């Protein structure tokens, strides 16, 4: 989820806490700002991208997003709030008075990332496994809008109950999206059965614009079949709203169920390209991207360079992010990023 939405969710969660019985405790306003800051704080791991983009891809949503380390991060944030608040005109309270707001904001941040497709390392640093519920697109205007609307309402009417209602409504949205995911998976399973595919893995991926838009992937050893569908539409696809060209193409890519189309993406290509791509993929120098990619597919083979993409993030009409590759395989391999038709060395 985007960082601003995380910050808003942290503010709402902090406002939903029961009023403190302490004689000296942060006001509701102070608690809101603490939740806002704490809700955004786990994304500080973005700074890793400056050091190395592939290290960032594997460590993002790692230790800063760990449930095991949440008590530690909450305590550190509480100490910071206790020291900084008086300097900003707030009250003087011990760090324990800030702990609950920091902890609940961190928790909703972790949950907000868990429902997306990227993967969140809940058990870091003891496990790097990325858990992903795949119910919600990483930038979801419905999700963000409900949180923002609930926060604004809670500023003017019954603050604590309204914040709690907001969290319940957002949870209901995620539950609805989970039901839609189940329906999308059923469409993929029907395709597997109709084509007689064996040992196929069917997965569904939330998409932009609508909770009814889904990407379904059917993965085989040799590659992936993808279909972009809208679970609500029947009959011809309605015209797209006035959007920029690329976004209009994306809007129109989600087909009604009776117009469902499937596109094949080979894992390694064909012929000589297959052997070159397979060698690049299995090379030890490519371990970082191999560890990250959930739906890997060859993107470009040129001369002695091979680039791959991760189809989890493929959107029709838009440039796929995270396209990395390897050059000089078998000789002196080096990592590259594929951008604007060029292989750019990064390591």
Tab-separated table of C-alpha atoms in Angstrom:
chain	number	residue	atom	x	y	z
A	1	UNK	CA	0.000	0.000	0.000
A	2	UNK	CA	1.189	3.543	-0.627
A	3	UNK	CA	2.815	5.346	2.281
A	4	UNK	CA	0.192	8.103	2.562
A	5	UNK	CA	-2.573	5.533	2.955
A	6	UNK	CA	-0.489	3.804	5.613
A	7	UNK	CA	-0.115	7.094	7.478
A	8	UNK	CA	-3.867	7.748	7.331
A	9	UNK	CA	-4.625	4.215	8.517
A	10	UNK	CA	-2.247	4.730	11.438
A	11	UNK	CA	-4.023	7.940	12.390
A	12	UNK	CA	-7.437	6.241	12.257
A	13	UNK	CA	-6.205	3.274	14.294
A	14	UNK	CA	-4.694	5.546	16.947
A	15	UNK	CA	-7.986	7.456	17.210
A	16	UNK	CA	-9.844	4.155	17.636
A	17	UNK	CA	-8.000	3.361	20.859
A	18	UNK	CA	-10.011	3.772	24.069
A	19	UNK	CA	-9.425	6.946	26.025
A	20	UNK	CA	-6.508	6.573	28.415
A	21	UNK	CA	-7.170	6.466	32.164
A	22	UNK	CA	-3.756	7.921	32.867
A	23	UNK	CA	-3.708	11.297	34.548
A	24	UNK	CA	-1.109	12.443	32.032
A	25	UNK	CA	-1.704	11.008	28.578
A	26	UNK	CA	-1.537	12.309	24.994
A	27	UNK	CA	-4.637	14.100	23.792
A	28	UNK	CA	-6.664	12.658	20.926
A	29	UNK	CA	-5.024	15.162	18.590
A	30	UNK	CA	-1.535	14.173	19.759
A	31	UNK	CA	-2.415	10.513	19.453
A	32	UNK	CA	-3.640	11.091	15.902
A	33	UNK	CA	-0.367	12.679	14.822
A	34	UNK	CA	1.605	9.911	16.517
A	35	UNK	CA	-0.421	7.308	14.635
A	36	UNK	CA	0.066	9.186	11.369
A	37	UNK	CA	3.855	9.213	11.754
A	38	UNK	CA	4.094	5.661	13.089
A	39	UNK	CA	1.830	4.396	10.314
A	40	UNK	CA	4.236	5.678	7.677
A	41	UNK	CA	7.478	4.776	9.464
A	42	UNK	CA	8.023	1.164	8.277
A	43	UNK	CA	8.497	2.439	4.726
A	44	UNK	CA	11.758	4.061	5.801
A	45	UNK	CA	13.345	0.937	4.313
A	46	UNK	CA	12.882	2.704	0.969
A	47	UNK	CA	16.313	4.211	1.651
A	48	UNK	CA	17.811	0.814	0.783
A	49	UNK	CA	17.003	1.551	-2.853
A	50	UNK	CA	19.767	4.153	-2.898
A	51	UNK	CA	22.313	1.474	-2.003
A	52	UNK	CA	21.236	-1.293	-4.389
A	53	UNK	CA	17.875	-1.751	-6.181
A	54	UNK	CA	17.901	-5.557	-6.010
A	55	UNK	CA	18.873	-5.586	-2.347
A	56	UNK	CA	15.952	-3.206	-1.794
A	57	UNK	CA	13.522	-5.482	-3.651
A	58	UNK	CA	14.388	-8.382	-1.358
A	59	UNK	CA	14.647	-6.470	1.923
A	60	UNK	CA	11.683	-4.110	1.426
A	61	UNK	CA	8.884	-5.075	3.801
A	62	UNK	CA	11.441	-6.997	5.829
A	63	UNK	CA	12.564	-6.199	9.373
A	64	UNK	CA	10.614	-2.926	9.502
A	65	UNK	CA	7.443	-4.891	8.679
A	66	UNK	CA	8.050	-7.833	11.009
A	67	UNK	CA	5.377	-8.830	13.512
A	68	UNK	CA	8.128	-10.268	15.678
A	69	UNK	CA	9.945	-6.938	15.833
A	70	UNK	CA	6.817	-4.778	16.140
A	71	UNK	CA	7.130	-4.398	19.946
A	72	UNK	CA	10.682	-3.140	19.542
A	73	UNK	CA	9.823	-0.602	16.823
A	74	UNK	CA	6.783	0.580	18.802
A	75	UNK	CA	8.950	1.164	21.870
A	76	UNK	CA	11.554	3.086	19.854
A	77	UNK	CA	8.874	5.268	18.272
A	78	UNK	CA	7.274	5.857	21.671
A	79	UNK	CA	10.608	7.086	23.038
A	80	UNK	CA	10.983	9.422	20.046
A	81	UNK	CA	7.456	10.800	20.521
A	82	UNK	CA	8.074	11.338	24.240
A	83	UNK	CA	11.177	13.383	23.486
A	84	UNK	CA	9.926	15.303	20.447
A	85	UNK	CA	6.349	16.149	21.475
A	86	UNK	CA	7.285	18.775	24.121
A	87	UNK	CA	9.516	20.543	21.610
A	88	UNK	CA	6.561	20.811	19.222
A	89	UNK	CA	4.217	22.253	21.818
A	90	UNK	CA	2.795	18.957	23.048
A	91	UNK	CA	2.588	17.593	26.541
A	92	UNK	CA	5.286	15.812	28.508
A	93	UNK	CA	4.449	12.146	28.865
A	94	UNK	CA	6.542	9.048	29.433
A	95	UNK	CA	7.197	6.747	26.512
A	96	UNK	CA	4.651	4.229	27.796
A	97	UNK	CA	1.889	6.761	27.185
A	98	UNK	CA	2.739	6.719	23.465
A	99	UNK	CA	3.310	3.001	23.081
A	100	UNK	CA	-0.236	1.868	22.241
A	101	UNK	CA	-0.679	4.456	19.472
A	102	UNK	CA	2.664	3.515	17.926
A	103	UNK	CA	1.989	-0.224	18.161
A	104	UNK	CA	-1.495	-0.150	16.643
A	105	UNK	CA	-0.329	2.121	13.806
A	106	UNK	CA	2.520	-0.266	13.001
A	107	UNK	CA	0.110	-3.200	13.091
A	108	UNK	CA	-2.315	-1.682	10.590
A	109	UNK	CA	0.632	-0.785	8.328
A	110	UNK	CA	1.737	-4.419	8.300
A	111	UNK	CA	-1.810	-5.604	7.623
A	112	UNK	CA	-2.175	-3.001	4.867
A	113	UNK	CA	0.847	-4.464	3.100
A	114	UNK	CA	-0.108	-8.066	3.809
A	115	UNK	CA	-3.290	-7.749	1.729
A	116	UNK	CA	-1.306	-6.723	-1.385
A	117	UNK	CA	0.738	-8.902	-3.752
A	118	UNK	CA	4.321	-7.818	-3.080
A	119	UNK	CA	4.977	-10.006	-0.040
A	120	UNK	CA	5.546	-8.994	3.586
A	121	UNK	CA	8.202	-10.701	5.717
A	122	UNK	CA	6.173	-11.120	8.888
A	123	UNK	CA	8.774	-13.371	10.527
A	124	UNK	CA	11.898	-11.364	9.711
A	125	UNK	CA	14.732	-11.621	10.616
A	126	UNK	CA	14.241	-15.364	11.162
A	127	UNK	CA	12.528	-15.944	7.821
A	128	UNK	CA	12.535	-14.001	4.555
A	129	UNK	CA	9.306	-15.600	3.334
A	130	UNK	CA	6.952	-12.954	1.958
A	131	UNK	CA	3.340	-13.479	3.005
A	132	UNK	CA	0.739	-12.042	0.613
A	133	UNK	CA	-3.044	-12.309	0.746
A	134	UNK	CA	-3.467	-10.840	-2.763
A	135	UNK	CA	-6.826	-9.232	-2.041
A	136	UNK	CA	-6.082	-5.553	-2.664
A	137	UNK	CA	-4.177	-3.605	-5.315
A	138	UNK	CA	-1.203	-1.664	-4.002
A	139	UNK	CA	-2.885	1.675	-4.820
A	140	UNK	CA	-6.602	1.271	-4.161
A	141	UNK	CA	-8.748	4.440	-4.240
A	142	UNK	CA	-11.647	2.643	-2.542
A	143	UNK	CA	-9.471	1.497	0.349
A	144	UNK	CA	-7.712	4.844	0.702
A	145	UNK	CA	-10.914	6.838	0.225
A	146	UNK	CA	-12.755	4.998	2.981
A	147	UNK	CA	-9.887	5.592	5.392
A	148	UNK	CA	-9.608	9.270	4.512
A	149	UNK	CA	-13.366	9.796	4.674
A	150	UNK	CA	-13.559	8.044	8.027
A	151	UNK	CA	-10.690	10.103	9.411
A	152	UNK	CA	-12.359	13.353	8.353
A	153	UNK	CA	-15.710	12.307	9.827
A	154	UNK	CA	-14.043	11.341	13.094
A	155	UNK	CA	-12.608	14.845	13.376
A	156	UNK	CA	-16.116	16.306	13.630
A	157	UNK	CA	-18.400	13.609	15.000
A	158	UNK	CA	-17.911	10.972	17.730
A	159	UNK	CA	-14.158	10.551	17.187
A	160	UNK	CA	-13.485	7.169	18.759
A	161	UNK	CA	-16.638	5.317	17.565
A	162	UNK	CA	-16.297	6.760	14.055
A	163	UNK	CA	-12.655	5.648	13.839
A	164	UNK	CA	-13.680	2.145	14.875
A	165	UNK	CA	-16.505	2.056	12.349
A	166	UNK	CA	-14.047	3.158	9.664
A	167	UNK	CA	-11.731	0.248	10.430
A	168	UNK	CA	-14.666	-2.169	10.328
A	169	UNK	CA	-15.851	-0.821	6.966
A	170	UNK	CA	-12.351	-1.129	5.501
A	171	UNK	CA	-12.128	-4.694	6.830
A	172	UNK	CA	-15.471	-5.445	5.149
A	173	UNK	CA	-14.085	-4.108	1.859
A	174	UNK	CA	-11.085	-6.433	2.113
A	175	UNK	CA	-13.405	-9.356	2.885
A	176	UNK	CA	-15.445	-8.516	-0.231
A	177	UNK	CA	-12.254	-8.376	-2.283
A	178	UNK	CA	-11.325	-11.811	-0.942
A	179	UNK	CA	-14.640	-13.149	-2.251
A	180	UNK	CA	-13.879	-11.609	-5.650
A	181	UNK	CA	-10.452	-13.247	-5.600
A	182	UNK	CA	-12.099	-16.618	-5.062
A	183	UNK	CA	-14.301	-16.026	-8.115
A	184	UNK	CA	-11.268	-15.036	-10.196
A	185	UNK	CA	-9.478	-18.221	-9.128
A	186	UNK	CA	-12.505	-20.216	-10.256
A	187	UNK	CA	-12.178	-18.690	-13.739
A	188	UNK	CA	-8.560	-19.770	-13.877
A	189	UNK	CA	-9.410	-23.279	-12.764
A	190	UNK	CA	-12.062	-23.540	-15.490
A	191	UNK	CA	-9.423	-22.601	-18.069
A	192	UNK	CA	-7.049	-25.270	-16.732
A	193	UNK	CA	-9.751	-27.914	-16.973
A	194	UNK	CA	-10.891	-26.810	-20.439
A	195	UNK	CA	-7.333	-26.907	-21.808
A	196	UNK	CA	-6.412	-30.133	-20.053
A	197	UNK	CA	-3.386	-28.544	-18.397
A	198	UNK	CA	-1.569	-30.643	-15.817
A	199	UNK	CA	0.383	-29.488	-12.768
A	200	UNK	CA	-0.785	-25.916	-13.283
A	201	UNK	CA	-0.753	-23.336	-10.496
A	202	UNK	CA	-3.661	-20.876	-10.604
A	203	UNK	CA	-3.355	-17.537	-8.839
A	204	UNK	CA	-5.360	-14.296	-8.878
A	205	UNK	CA	-3.952	-10.796	-8.582
A	206	UNK	CA	-5.911	-7.633	-7.665
A	207	UNK	CA	-5.893	-4.889	-10.265
A	208	UNK	CA	-6.487	-1.111	-10.439
A	209	UNK	CA	-9.730	0.849	-10.848
A	210	UNK	CA	-12.199	-1.656	-9.414
A	211	UNK	CA	-12.480	-4.559	-6.943
A	212	UNK	CA	-14.011	-6.484	-9.868
A	213	UNK	CA	-10.833	-6.209	-11.974
A	214	UNK	CA	-8.493	-9.185	-11.663
A	215	UNK	CA	-5.508	-10.727	-13.367
A	216	UNK	CA	-5.493	-14.514	-13.356
A	217	UNK	CA	-2.268	-16.440	-13.900
A	218	UNK	CA	-1.905	-20.098	-14.819
A	219	UNK	CA	1.696	-21.177	-14.315
A	220	UNK	CA	3.330	-24.197	-15.935
A	221	UNK	CA	6.958	-25.273	-16.009
A	222	UNK	CA	7.496	-23.601	-19.378
A	223	UNK	CA	5.676	-20.317	-18.754
A	224	UNK	CA	2.545	-18.467	-17.706
A	225	UNK	CA	-0.903	-17.782	-19.161
A	226	UNK	CA	-2.425	-14.457	-18.113
A	227	UNK	CA	-5.974	-13.199	-18.424
A	228	UNK	CA	-7.349	-9.788	-17.431
A	229	UNK	CA	-11.015	-9.868	-16.537
A	230	UNK	CA	-13.838	-7.943	-14.937
A	231	UNK	CA	-16.072	-10.154	-12.829
A	232	UNK	CA	-19.103	-7.871	-13.042
A	233	UNK	CA	-19.299	-7.053	-16.744
A	234	UNK	CA	-21.529	-8.976	-19.098
A	235	UNK	CA	-21.767	-8.336	-22.813
A	236	UNK	CA	-19.660	-5.788	-24.730
A	237	UNK	CA	-17.028	-3.808	-22.861
A	238	UNK	CA	-18.391	-0.308	-22.125
A	239	UNK	CA	-16.383	2.663	-23.426
A	240	UNK	CA	-13.592	3.903	-21.198
A	241	UNK	CA	-13.925	7.240	-19.385
A	242	UNK	CA	-11.776	10.165	-20.576
A	243	UNK	CA	-8.348	9.008	-19.426
A	244	UNK	CA	-4.806	9.459	-20.799
A	245	UNK	CA	-3.961	6.976	-23.538
A	246	UNK	CA	-2.091	4.372	-21.474
A	247	UNK	CA	-4.664	4.412	-18.670
A	248	UNK	CA	-7.497	4.142	-21.183
A	249	UNK	CA	-5.843	1.044	-22.674
A	250	UNK	CA	-5.490	-0.402	-19.191
A	251	UNK	CA	-9.157	0.296	-18.407
A	252	UNK	CA	-10.236	-1.533	-21.559
A	253	UNK	CA	-7.955	-4.520	-20.907
A	254	UNK	CA	-10.297	-6.024	-18.309
A	255	UNK	CA	-12.695	-8.123	-20.359
A	256	UNK	CA	-16.136	-9.478	-19.495
A	257	UNK	CA	-16.193	-13.158	-18.615
A	258	UNK	CA	-17.762	-14.073	-21.963
A	259	UNK	CA	-14.898	-12.287	-23.788
A	260	UNK	CA	-12.085	-13.669	-21.676
A	261	UNK	CA	-8.708	-13.861	-23.439
A	262	UNK	CA	-5.494	-15.589	-22.430
A	263	UNK	CA	-1.953	-14.547	-23.354
A	264	UNK	CA	1.088	-16.765	-23.013
A	265	UNK	CA	4.417	-15.561	-21.582
A	266	UNK	CA	7.298	-18.059	-21.891
A	267	UNK	CA	9.599	-18.402	-18.930
A	268	UNK	CA	12.720	-18.646	-21.098
A	269	UNK	CA	11.648	-18.132	-24.730
A	270	UNK	CA	12.277	-20.549	-27.582
A	271	UNK	CA	15.281	-22.104	-29.383
A	272	UNK	CA	18.633	-20.443	-28.801
A	273	UNK	CA	16.946	-17.779	-26.685
A	274	UNK	CA	15.695	-20.511	-24.363
A	275	UNK	CA	19.170	-21.831	-23.641
A	276	UNK	CA	20.610	-18.355	-23.143
A	277	UNK	CA	17.754	-17.243	-20.887
A	278	UNK	CA	17.823	-20.455	-18.861
A	279	UNK	CA	21.574	-20.077	-18.300
A	280	UNK	CA	21.122	-16.470	-17.177
A	281	UNK	CA	18.269	-17.361	-14.841
A	282	UNK	CA	20.224	-20.122	-13.088
A	283	UNK	CA	23.493	-18.163	-12.818
A	284	UNK	CA	24.534	-17.464	-9.185
A	285	UNK	CA	25.007	-13.784	-10.085
A	286	UNK	CA	21.241	-13.537	-10.703
A	287	UNK	CA	20.250	-14.931	-7.297
A	288	UNK	CA	18.789	-11.660	-5.970
A	289	UNK	CA	16.222	-11.274	-8.748
A	290	UNK	CA	15.539	-15.010	-8.819
A	291	UNK	CA	14.669	-14.818	-5.128
A	292	UNK	CA	12.359	-11.837	-5.668
A	293	UNK	CA	10.390	-12.713	-8.802
A	294	UNK	CA	7.067	-14.456	-8.237
A	295	UNK	CA	6.027	-14.867	-11.895
A	296	UNK	CA	9.294	-14.648	-13.872
A	297	UNK	CA	9.246	-14.453	-17.662
A	298	UNK	CA	11.900	-13.550	-20.204
A	299	UNK	CA	11.420	-10.015	-21.500
A	300	UNK	CA	14.270	-9.354	-23.921
A	301	UNK	CA	17.246	-11.286	-25.318
A	302	UNK	CA	19.810	-9.280	-27.222
A	303	UNK	CA	23.380	-10.265	-28.043
A	304	UNK	CA	24.850	-11.553	-24.758
A	305	UNK	CA	22.218	-9.958	-22.490
A	306	UNK	CA	18.946	-11.342	-21.132
A	307	UNK	CA	16.278	-9.360	-19.253
A	308	UNK	CA	13.399	-10.786	-17.220
A	309	UNK	CA	10.188	-9.293	-15.873
A	310	UNK	CA	7.971	-10.236	-12.951
A	311	UNK	CA	4.448	-10.708	-14.286
A	312	UNK	CA	2.944	-10.021	-10.870
A	313	UNK	CA	3.409	-6.362	-11.766
A	314	UNK	CA	2.518	-6.535	-15.470
A	315	UNK	CA	-0.267	-4.138	-16.455
A	316	UNK	CA	-1.440	-3.919	-20.092
A	317	UNK	CA	-0.343	-0.702	-21.780
A	318	UNK	CA	2.010	0.330	-18.963
A	319	UNK	CA	5.718	-0.282	-18.575
A	320	UNK	CA	6.388	-3.225	-16.302
A	321	UNK	CA	8.634	-2.284	-13.359
A	322	UNK	CA	11.442	-4.410	-11.968
A	323	UNK	CA	12.937	-5.586	-15.280
A	324	UNK	CA	16.398	-6.923	-14.536
A	325	UNK	CA	18.805	-9.185	-16.338
A	326	UNK	CA	22.285	-10.532	-16.811
A	327	UNK	CA	24.960	-9.951	-19.448
A	328	UNK	CA	28.062	-11.973	-20.369
A	329	UNK	CA	26.655	-15.181	-18.915
A	330	UNK	CA	29.307	-17.871	-18.615
A	331	UNK	CA	32.146	-15.369	-18.916
A	332	UNK	CA	32.110	-12.489	-16.451
A	333	UNK	CA	28.386	-11.953	-15.761
A	334	UNK	CA	27.091	-8.629	-14.499
A	335	UNK	CA	23.641	-7.428	-13.462
A	336	UNK	CA	21.678	-4.979	-15.603
A	337	UNK	CA	18.398	-3.080	-15.490
A	338	UNK	CA	16.400	-2.969	-18.720
A	339	UNK	CA	15.063	0.537	-19.292
A	340	UNK	CA	14.000	2.435	-22.428
A	341	UNK	CA	15.382	-0.273	-24.688
A	342	UNK	CA	18.812	-0.327	-23.056
A	343	UNK	CA	20.629	-2.712	-20.731
A	344	UNK	CA	22.031	-0.502	-17.955
A	345	UNK	CA	24.696	-2.011	-15.745
A	346	UNK	CA	23.915	-1.789	-12.017
A	347	UNK	CA	26.394	-4.190	-10.434
